[in-house]
Tab-separated table of C-alpha atoms and ligand atoms in Angstrom:
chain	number	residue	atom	x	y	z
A	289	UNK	CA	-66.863	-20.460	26.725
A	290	UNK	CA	-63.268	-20.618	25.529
A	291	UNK	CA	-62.648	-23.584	23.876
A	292	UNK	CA	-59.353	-25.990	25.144
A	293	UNK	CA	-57.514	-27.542	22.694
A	294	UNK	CA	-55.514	-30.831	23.935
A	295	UNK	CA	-51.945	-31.793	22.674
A	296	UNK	CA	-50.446	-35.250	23.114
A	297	UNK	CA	-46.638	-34.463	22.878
A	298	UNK	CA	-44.703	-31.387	23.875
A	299	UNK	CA	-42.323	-31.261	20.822
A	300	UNK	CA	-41.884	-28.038	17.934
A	301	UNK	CA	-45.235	-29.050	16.081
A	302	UNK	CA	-47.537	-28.290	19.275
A	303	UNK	CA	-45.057	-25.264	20.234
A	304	UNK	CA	-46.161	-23.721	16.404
A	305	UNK	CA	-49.343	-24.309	17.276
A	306	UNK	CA	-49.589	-22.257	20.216
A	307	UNK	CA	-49.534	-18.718	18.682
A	308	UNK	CA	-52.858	-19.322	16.353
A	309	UNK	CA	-54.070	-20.577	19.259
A	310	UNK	CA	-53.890	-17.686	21.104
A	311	UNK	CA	-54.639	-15.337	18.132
A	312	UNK	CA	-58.134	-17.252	17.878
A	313	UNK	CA	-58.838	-17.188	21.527
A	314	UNK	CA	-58.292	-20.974	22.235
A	315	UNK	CA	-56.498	-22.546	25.411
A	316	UNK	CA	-53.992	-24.761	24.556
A	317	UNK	CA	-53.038	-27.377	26.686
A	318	UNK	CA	-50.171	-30.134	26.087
A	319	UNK	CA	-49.140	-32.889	28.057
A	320	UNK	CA	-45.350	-33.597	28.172
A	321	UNK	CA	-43.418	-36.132	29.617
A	322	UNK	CA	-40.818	-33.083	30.489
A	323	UNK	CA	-41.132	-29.393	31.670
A	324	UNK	CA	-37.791	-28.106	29.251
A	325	UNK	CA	-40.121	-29.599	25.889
A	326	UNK	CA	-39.902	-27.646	23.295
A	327	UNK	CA	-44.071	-26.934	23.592
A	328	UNK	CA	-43.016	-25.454	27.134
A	329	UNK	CA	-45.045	-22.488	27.205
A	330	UNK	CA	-48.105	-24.438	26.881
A	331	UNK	CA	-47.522	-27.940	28.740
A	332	UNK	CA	-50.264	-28.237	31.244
A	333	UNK	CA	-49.775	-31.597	32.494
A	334	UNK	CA	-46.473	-33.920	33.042
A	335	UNK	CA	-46.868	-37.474	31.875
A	336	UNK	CA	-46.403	-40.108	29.393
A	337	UNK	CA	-48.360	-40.563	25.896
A	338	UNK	CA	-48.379	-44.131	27.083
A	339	UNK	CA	-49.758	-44.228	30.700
A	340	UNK	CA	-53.469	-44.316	30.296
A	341	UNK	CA	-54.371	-43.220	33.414
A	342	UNK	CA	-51.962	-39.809	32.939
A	343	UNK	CA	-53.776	-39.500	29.495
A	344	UNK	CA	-57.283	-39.841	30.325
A	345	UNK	CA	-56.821	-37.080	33.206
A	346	UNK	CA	-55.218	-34.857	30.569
A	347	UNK	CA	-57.624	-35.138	28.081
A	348	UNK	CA	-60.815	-34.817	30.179
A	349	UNK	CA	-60.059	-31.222	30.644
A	350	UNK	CA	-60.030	-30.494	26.807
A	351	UNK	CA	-63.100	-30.142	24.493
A	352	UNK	CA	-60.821	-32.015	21.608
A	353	UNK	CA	-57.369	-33.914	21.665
A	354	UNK	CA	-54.861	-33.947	18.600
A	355	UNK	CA	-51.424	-34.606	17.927
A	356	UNK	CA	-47.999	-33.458	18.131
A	357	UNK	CA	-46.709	-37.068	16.950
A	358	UNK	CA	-47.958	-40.109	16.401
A	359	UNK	CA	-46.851	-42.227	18.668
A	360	UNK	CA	-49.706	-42.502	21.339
A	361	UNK	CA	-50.655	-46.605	21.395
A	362	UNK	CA	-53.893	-47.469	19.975
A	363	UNK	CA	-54.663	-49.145	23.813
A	364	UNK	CA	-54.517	-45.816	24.910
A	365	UNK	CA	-56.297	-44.064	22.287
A	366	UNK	CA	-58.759	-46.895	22.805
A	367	UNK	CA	-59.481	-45.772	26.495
A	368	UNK	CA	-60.277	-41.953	25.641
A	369	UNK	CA	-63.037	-43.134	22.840
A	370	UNK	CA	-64.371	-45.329	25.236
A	371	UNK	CA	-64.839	-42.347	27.875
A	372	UNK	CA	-66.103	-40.306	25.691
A	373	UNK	CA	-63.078	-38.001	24.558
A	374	UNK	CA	-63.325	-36.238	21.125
A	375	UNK	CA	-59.950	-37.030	19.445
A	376	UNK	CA	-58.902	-35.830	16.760
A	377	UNK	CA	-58.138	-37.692	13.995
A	378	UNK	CA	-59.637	-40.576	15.385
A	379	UNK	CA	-57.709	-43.311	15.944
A	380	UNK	CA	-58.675	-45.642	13.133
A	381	UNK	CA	-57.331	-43.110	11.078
A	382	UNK	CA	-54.312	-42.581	12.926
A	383	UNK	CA	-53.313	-45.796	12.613
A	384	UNK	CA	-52.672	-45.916	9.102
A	385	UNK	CA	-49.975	-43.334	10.253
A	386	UNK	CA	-49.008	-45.425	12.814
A	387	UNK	CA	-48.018	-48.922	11.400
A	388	UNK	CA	-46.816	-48.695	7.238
A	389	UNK	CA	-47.993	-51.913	6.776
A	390	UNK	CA	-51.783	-50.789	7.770
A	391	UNK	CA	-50.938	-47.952	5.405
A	392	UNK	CA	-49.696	-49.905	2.374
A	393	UNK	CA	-52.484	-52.076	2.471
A	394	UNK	CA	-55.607	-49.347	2.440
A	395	UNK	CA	-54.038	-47.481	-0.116
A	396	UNK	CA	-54.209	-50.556	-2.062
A	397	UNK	CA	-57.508	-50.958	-1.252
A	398	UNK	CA	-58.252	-47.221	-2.037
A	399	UNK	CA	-56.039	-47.256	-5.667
A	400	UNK	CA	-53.766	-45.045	-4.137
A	401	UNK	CA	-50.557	-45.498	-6.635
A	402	UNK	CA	-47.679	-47.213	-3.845
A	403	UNK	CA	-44.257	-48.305	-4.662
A	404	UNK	CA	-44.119	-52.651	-5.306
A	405	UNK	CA	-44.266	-53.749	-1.459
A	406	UNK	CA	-44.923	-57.019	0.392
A	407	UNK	CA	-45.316	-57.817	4.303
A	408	UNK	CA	-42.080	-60.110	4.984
A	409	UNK	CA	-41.872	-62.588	8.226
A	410	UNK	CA	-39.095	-64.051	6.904
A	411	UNK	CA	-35.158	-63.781	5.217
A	412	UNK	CA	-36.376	-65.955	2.665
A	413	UNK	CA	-39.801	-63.921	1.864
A	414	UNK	CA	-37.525	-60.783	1.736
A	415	UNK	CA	-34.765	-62.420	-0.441
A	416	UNK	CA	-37.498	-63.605	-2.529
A	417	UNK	CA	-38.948	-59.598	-2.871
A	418	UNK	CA	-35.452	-58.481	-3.569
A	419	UNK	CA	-35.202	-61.253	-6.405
A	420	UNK	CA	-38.672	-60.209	-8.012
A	421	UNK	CA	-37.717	-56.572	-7.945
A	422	UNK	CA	-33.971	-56.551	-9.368
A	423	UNK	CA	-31.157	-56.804	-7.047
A	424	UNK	CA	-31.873	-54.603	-3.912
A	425	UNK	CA	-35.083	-53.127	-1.554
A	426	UNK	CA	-35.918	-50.638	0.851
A	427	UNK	CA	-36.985	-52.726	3.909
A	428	UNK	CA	-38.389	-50.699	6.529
A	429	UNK	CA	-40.034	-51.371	10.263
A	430	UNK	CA	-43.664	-51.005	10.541
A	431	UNK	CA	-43.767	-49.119	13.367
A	432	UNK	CA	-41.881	-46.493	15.221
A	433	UNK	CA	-39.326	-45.013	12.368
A	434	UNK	CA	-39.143	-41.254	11.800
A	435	UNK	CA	-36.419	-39.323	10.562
A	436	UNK	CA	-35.534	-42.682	7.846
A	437	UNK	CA	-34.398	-44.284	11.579
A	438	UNK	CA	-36.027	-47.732	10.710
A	439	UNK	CA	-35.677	-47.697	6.875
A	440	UNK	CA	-32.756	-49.380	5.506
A	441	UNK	CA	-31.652	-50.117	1.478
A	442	UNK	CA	-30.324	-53.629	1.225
A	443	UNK	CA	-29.523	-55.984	-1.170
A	444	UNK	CA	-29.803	-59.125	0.779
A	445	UNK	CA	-31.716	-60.201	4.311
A	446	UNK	CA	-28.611	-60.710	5.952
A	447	UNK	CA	-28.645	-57.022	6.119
A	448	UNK	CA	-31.776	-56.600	8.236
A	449	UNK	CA	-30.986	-59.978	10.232
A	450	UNK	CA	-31.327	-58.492	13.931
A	451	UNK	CA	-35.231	-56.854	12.233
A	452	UNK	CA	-36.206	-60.377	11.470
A	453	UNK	CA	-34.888	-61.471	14.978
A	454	UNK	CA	-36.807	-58.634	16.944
A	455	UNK	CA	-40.230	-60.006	15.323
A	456	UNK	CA	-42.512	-60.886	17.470
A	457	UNK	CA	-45.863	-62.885	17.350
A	458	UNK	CA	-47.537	-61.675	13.431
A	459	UNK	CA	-45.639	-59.001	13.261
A	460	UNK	CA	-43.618	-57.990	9.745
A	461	UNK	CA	-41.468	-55.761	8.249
A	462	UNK	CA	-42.214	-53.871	4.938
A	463	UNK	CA	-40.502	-54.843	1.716
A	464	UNK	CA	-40.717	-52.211	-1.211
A	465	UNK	CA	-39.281	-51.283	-4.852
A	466	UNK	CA	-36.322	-49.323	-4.431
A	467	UNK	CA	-38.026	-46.647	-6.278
A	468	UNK	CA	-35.536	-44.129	-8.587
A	469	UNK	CA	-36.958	-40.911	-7.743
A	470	UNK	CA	-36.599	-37.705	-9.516
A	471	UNK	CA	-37.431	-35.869	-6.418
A	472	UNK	CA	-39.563	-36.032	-3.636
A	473	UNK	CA	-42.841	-33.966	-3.130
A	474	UNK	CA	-45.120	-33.366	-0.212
A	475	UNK	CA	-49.255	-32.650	-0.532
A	476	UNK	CA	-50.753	-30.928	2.634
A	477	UNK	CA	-54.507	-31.294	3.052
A	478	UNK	CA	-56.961	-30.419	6.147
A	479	UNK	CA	-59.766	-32.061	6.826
A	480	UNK	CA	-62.766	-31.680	9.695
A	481	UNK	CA	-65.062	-33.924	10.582
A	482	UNK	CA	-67.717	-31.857	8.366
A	483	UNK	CA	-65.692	-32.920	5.569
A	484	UNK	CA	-64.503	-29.375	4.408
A	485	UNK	CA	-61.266	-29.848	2.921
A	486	UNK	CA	-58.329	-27.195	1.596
A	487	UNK	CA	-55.364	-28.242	0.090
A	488	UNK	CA	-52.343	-26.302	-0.133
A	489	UNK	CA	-49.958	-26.160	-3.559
A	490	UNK	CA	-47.975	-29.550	-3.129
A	491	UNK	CA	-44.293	-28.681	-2.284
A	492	UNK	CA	-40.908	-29.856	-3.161
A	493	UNK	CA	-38.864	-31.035	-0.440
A	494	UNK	CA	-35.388	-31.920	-0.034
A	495	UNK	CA	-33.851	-34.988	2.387
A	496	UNK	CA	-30.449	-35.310	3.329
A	497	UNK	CA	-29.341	-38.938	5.373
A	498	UNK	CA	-33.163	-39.480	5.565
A	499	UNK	CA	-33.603	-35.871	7.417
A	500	UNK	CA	-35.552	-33.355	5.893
A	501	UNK	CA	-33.570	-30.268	5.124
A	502	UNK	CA	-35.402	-28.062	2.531
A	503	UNK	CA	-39.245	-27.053	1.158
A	504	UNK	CA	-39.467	-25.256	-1.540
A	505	UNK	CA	-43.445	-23.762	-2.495
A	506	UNK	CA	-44.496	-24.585	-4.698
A	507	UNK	CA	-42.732	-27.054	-6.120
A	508	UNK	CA	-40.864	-26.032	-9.015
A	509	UNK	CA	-42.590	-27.537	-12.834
A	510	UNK	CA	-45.511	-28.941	-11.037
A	511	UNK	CA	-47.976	-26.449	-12.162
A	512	UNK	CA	-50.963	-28.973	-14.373
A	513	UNK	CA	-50.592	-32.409	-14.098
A	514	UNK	CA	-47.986	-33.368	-11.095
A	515	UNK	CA	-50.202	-30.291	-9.050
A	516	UNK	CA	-53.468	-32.198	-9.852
A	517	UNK	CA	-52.540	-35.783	-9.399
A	518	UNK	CA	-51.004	-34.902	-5.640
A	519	UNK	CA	-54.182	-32.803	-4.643
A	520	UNK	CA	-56.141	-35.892	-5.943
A	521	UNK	CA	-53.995	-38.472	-3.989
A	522	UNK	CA	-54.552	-36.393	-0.921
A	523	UNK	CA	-57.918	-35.992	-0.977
A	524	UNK	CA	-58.432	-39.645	-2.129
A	525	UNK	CA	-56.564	-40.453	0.949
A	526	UNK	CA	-58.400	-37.982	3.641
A	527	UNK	CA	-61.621	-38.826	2.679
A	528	UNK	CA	-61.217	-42.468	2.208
A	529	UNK	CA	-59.409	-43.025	5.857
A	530	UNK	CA	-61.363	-40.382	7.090
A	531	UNK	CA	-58.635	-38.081	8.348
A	532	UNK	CA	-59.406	-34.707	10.560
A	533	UNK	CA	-56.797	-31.709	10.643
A	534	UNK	CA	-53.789	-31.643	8.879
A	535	UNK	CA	-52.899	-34.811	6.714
A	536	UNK	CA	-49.432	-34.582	4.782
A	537	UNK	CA	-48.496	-37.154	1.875
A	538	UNK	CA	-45.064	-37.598	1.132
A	539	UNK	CA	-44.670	-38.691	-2.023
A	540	UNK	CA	-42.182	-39.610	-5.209
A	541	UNK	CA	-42.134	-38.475	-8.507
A	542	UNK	CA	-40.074	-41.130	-10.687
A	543	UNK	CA	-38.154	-41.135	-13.525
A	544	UNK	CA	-41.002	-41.895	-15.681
A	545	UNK	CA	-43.355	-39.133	-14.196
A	546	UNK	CA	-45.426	-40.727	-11.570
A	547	UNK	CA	-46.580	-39.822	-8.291
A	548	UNK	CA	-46.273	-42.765	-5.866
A	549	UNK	CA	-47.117	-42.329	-2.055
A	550	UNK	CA	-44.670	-42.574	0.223
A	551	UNK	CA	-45.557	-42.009	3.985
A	552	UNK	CA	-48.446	-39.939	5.887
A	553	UNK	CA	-48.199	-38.061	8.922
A	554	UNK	CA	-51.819	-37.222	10.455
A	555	UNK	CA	-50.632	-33.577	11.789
A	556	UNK	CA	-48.770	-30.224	11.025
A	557	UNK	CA	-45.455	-31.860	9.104
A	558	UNK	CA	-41.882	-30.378	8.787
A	559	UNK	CA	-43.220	-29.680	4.941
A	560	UNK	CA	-45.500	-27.625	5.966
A	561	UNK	CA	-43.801	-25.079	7.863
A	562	UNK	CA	-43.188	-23.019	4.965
A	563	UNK	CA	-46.876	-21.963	5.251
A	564	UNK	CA	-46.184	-20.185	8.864
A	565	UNK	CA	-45.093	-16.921	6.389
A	566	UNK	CA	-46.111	-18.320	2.883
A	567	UNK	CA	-49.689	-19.065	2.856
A	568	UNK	CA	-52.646	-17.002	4.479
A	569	UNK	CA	-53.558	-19.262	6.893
A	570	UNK	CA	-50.244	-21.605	7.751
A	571	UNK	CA	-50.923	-25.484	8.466
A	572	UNK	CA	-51.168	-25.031	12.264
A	573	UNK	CA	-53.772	-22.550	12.631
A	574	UNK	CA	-55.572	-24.704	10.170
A	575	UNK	CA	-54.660	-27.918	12.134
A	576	UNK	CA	-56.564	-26.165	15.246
A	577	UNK	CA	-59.703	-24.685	12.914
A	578	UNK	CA	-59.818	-28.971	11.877
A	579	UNK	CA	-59.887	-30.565	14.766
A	580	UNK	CA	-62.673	-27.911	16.218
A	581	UNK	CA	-64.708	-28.411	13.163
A	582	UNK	CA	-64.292	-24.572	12.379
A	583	UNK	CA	-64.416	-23.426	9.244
A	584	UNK	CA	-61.116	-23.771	7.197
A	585	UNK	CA	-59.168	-20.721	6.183
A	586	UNK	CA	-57.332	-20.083	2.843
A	587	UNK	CA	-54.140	-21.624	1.460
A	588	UNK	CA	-53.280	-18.951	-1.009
A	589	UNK	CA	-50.189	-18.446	-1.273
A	590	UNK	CA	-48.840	-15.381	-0.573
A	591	UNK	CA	-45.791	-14.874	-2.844
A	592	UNK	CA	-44.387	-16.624	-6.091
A	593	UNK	CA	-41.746	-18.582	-3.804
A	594	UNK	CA	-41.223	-19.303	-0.090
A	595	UNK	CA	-38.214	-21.577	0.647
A	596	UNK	CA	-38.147	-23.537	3.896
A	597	UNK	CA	-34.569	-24.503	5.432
A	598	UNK	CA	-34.327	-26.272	8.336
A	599	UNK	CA	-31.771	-25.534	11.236
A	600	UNK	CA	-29.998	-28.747	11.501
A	601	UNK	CA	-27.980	-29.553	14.740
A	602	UNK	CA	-26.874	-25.729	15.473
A	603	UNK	CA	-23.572	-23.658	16.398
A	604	UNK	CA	-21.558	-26.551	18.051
A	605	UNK	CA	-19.861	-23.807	20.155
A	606	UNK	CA	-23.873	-23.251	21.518
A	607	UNK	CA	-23.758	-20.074	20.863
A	608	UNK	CA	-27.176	-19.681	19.563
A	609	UNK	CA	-28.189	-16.503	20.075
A	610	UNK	CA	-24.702	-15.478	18.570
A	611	UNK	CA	-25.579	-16.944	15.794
A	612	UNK	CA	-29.543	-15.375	15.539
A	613	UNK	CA	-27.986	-12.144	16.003
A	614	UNK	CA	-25.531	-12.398	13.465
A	615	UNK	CA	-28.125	-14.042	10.652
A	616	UNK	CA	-30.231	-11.404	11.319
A	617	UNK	CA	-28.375	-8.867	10.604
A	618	UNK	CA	-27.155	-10.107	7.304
A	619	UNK	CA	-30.641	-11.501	5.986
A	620	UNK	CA	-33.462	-8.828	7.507
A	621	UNK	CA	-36.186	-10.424	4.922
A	622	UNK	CA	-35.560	-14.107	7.012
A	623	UNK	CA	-38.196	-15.251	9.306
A	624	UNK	CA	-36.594	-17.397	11.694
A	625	UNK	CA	-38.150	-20.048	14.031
A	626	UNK	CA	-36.202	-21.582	16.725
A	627	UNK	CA	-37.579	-24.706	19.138
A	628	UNK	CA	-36.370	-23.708	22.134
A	629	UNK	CA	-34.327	-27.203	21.578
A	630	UNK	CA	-30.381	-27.543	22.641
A	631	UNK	CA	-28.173	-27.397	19.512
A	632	UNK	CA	-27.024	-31.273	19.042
A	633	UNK	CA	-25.734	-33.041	16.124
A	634	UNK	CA	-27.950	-33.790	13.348
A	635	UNK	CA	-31.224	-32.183	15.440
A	636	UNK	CA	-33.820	-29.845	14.102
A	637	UNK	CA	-33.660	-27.131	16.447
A	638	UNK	CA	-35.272	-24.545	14.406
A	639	UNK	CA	-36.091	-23.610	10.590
A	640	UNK	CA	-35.920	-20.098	8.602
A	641	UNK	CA	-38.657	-18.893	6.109
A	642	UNK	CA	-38.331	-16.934	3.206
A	643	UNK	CA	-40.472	-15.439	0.383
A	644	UNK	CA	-39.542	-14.296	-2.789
A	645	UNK	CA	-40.290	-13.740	-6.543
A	646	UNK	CA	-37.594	-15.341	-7.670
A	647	UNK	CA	-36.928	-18.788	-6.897
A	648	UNK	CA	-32.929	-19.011	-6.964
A	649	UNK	CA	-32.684	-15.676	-5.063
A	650	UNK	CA	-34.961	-17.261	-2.296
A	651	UNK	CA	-32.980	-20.393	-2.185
A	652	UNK	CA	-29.639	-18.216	-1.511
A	653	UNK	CA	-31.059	-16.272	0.950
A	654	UNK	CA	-32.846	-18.735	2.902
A	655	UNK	CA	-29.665	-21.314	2.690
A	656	UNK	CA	-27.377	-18.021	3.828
A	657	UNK	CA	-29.399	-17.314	6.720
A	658	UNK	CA	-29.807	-21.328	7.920
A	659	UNK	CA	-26.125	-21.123	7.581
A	660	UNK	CA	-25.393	-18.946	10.189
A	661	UNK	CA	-26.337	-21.911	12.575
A	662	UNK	CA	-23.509	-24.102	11.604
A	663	UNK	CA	-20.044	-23.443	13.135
B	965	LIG	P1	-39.502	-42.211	7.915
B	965	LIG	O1	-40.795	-42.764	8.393
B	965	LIG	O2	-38.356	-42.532	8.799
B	965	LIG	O3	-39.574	-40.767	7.507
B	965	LIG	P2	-39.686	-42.934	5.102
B	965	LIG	O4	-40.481	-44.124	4.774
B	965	LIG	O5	-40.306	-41.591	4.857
B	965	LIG	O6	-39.180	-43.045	6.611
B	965	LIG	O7	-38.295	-43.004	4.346
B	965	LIG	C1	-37.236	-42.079	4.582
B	965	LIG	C2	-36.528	-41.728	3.268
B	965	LIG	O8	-35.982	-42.909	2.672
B	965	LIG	C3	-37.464	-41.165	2.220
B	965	LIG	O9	-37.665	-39.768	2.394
B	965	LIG	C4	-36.730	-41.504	0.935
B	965	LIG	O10	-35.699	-40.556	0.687
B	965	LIG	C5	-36.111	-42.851	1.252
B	965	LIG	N1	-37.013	-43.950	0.799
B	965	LIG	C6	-38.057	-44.453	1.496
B	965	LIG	N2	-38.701	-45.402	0.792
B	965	LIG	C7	-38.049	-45.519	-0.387
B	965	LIG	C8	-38.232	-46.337	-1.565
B	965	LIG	N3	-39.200	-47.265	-1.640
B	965	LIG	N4	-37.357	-46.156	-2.584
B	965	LIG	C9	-36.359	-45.243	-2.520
B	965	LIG	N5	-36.130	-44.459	-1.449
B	965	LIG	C10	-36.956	-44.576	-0.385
């Protein structure tokens, strides 16, 4: 019998997932709080991730539920285990992708190297952090950023005054080191709940205003150590938290060449999309193969370079496929992927792929073609 795959969220990341799922003879079904989602070829159901009942219905016409973000409340999540729903990861592991205080705190537990971080219910805890660790800190909230919406750098709690006021009950924001990066990295691993695992190579990705604007695959000077100590941290991380399908590990290398985690995302991640024309088998057909328990496919990659640019905001005049046709035409060797999303400022509406043996060629050429978007 064909197998239905469930999606909670109708955004890009269950969109990409729908053509492996078709390829490997899967239904995919997504619930959406609107028809126009990006996912809208596959949204079966209308309804919120946070209306139990609308869940529930949803997911007790799948044979497994996953994830196109995170933001489904642990109540909820707490009402499909209890009927009996496979989800996928579970959601003791998806908390710790949920809430970065969780997070901090079992990677301590697990020896998982972290930037210096404390839980702050207070101006005066946070002053004291910012004291301990030189003059300034990255404060962030512990639940419900994305996109660095919810991370702030300050140099005093003044800054973060209306956080501190919005604090309910225990709650707490994170403090951390103000870590001097030399770059940021990203480690994709999937995981089933047989415990196979795959890694991919870990990547190189680029942020600009907290926004995620380029991958590059691998990551340039990583080959030996940096390559081993990110497919270790990754693995350390699924196994220990018991992660199924796609985890991705954001991650810093500093100044003085270590690898310090970041953030996790418990699903097919913007630094992963390189892998949709890079890598044999691309981080959403291997997301699906996870969560089913199927066996996982290979990461090779499958050229020296593939550079990932995302399509930020879009032709302000809207003239989209203007702008495809034109790109197109100038950069054949381009794969483009577009969300079915309305251009808007500062919104990932689509991304281009490109592969190449040479890494500054690919860069031009996948930067040209992105460029085409902007008017
Ligand atoms: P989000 O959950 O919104 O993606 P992140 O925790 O990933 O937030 O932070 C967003 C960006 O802010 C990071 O990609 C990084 O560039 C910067 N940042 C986050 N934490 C730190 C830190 N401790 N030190 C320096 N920069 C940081």
């Amino acid at each position: 019998m064909t197998r239905v795959v469930g999606v909670i969220g109708g955004g890009q990341l269950a969109r990409m997932m729908t053509p492996p799922a078709l390829n490997l003879g899967l239904e995919i079904y997504v619930l959406a709080q609107n028809s126009y989602e990006s996912a809208k070829i596959a949204i079966s159901e209308l309804g919120s991730h946070t209306d139990p009942d609308a869940v529930l219905a949803f997911a007790r016409e799948c044979d497994v539920v996953t994830f196109d973000h995170e933001h489904v409340p642990q109540e909820v999540l707490a009402v499909l285990t209890d009927a009996g729903v496979n989800v996928q990861p579970h959601p003791q592991a998806l908390l710790f992708a949920q809430d970065k205080l969780a997070m901090r705190t079992r990677l301590a537990e697990l020896g998982v190297p972290v930037p210096g971080w404390a839980r702050v219910q207070s101006p005066a805890e946070l002053d004291a952090f910012i004291a301990e660790y030189g003059s300034r800190a990255v404060v962030k909230t512990a639940r419900g950023g994305y996109d660095g919406k919810g991370v702030r750098v300050v140099s005093s709690a003044a800054e973060v005054s209306e956080w501190f006021a919005d604090l309910t009950g225990d709650d707490a924001l994170l403090a951390e080191e103000f870590v001097t990066f030399r770059r940021e990295l990203a480690q994709q691993i999937a995981r089933t709940p047989s415990g196979e695992t795959r890694v991919w190579p870990v990547v190189e990705t680029v942020q600009e205003n907290g926004v995620c604007s380029e991958v590059i695959s691998p990551a340039p000077n990583a080959a030996g150590r940096i390559e081993t100590v990110a497919a270790d941290i990754a693995l350390t991380i699924a196994q220990g938290l018991d992660v199924t399908g796609v985890l991705a590990v954001e991650l810093f290398e500093t100044e003085d060449d270590r690898v310090l985690v970041n953030e996790l995302a418990m699903r097919p991640h913007n630094s992963g999309h390189w892998s949709i024309d890079g890598a044999l088998t691309s981080q959403f057909e291997q997301h699906l193969r996870a969560v089913l328990d199927l066996p996982l496919g290979l990461t090779t990659p499958l050229a020296p370079w593939t550079v990932m640019v995302n399509i930020l905001g879009g032709p302000l005049s809207g003239d989209l496929d203007g702008a495809l046709a034109r790109a197109m035409r100038e950069y054949p060797e381009a794969k483009f992927h577009l969300y079915g999303k309305e251009p808007r400022p500062g919104r990932k509406i689509g991304h281009v792929n490109v592969v190449g043996d040479d890494l500054a060629a690919t860069v031009a050429v996948a930067r040209g073609a992105a460029g085409f978007f902007q008017d």
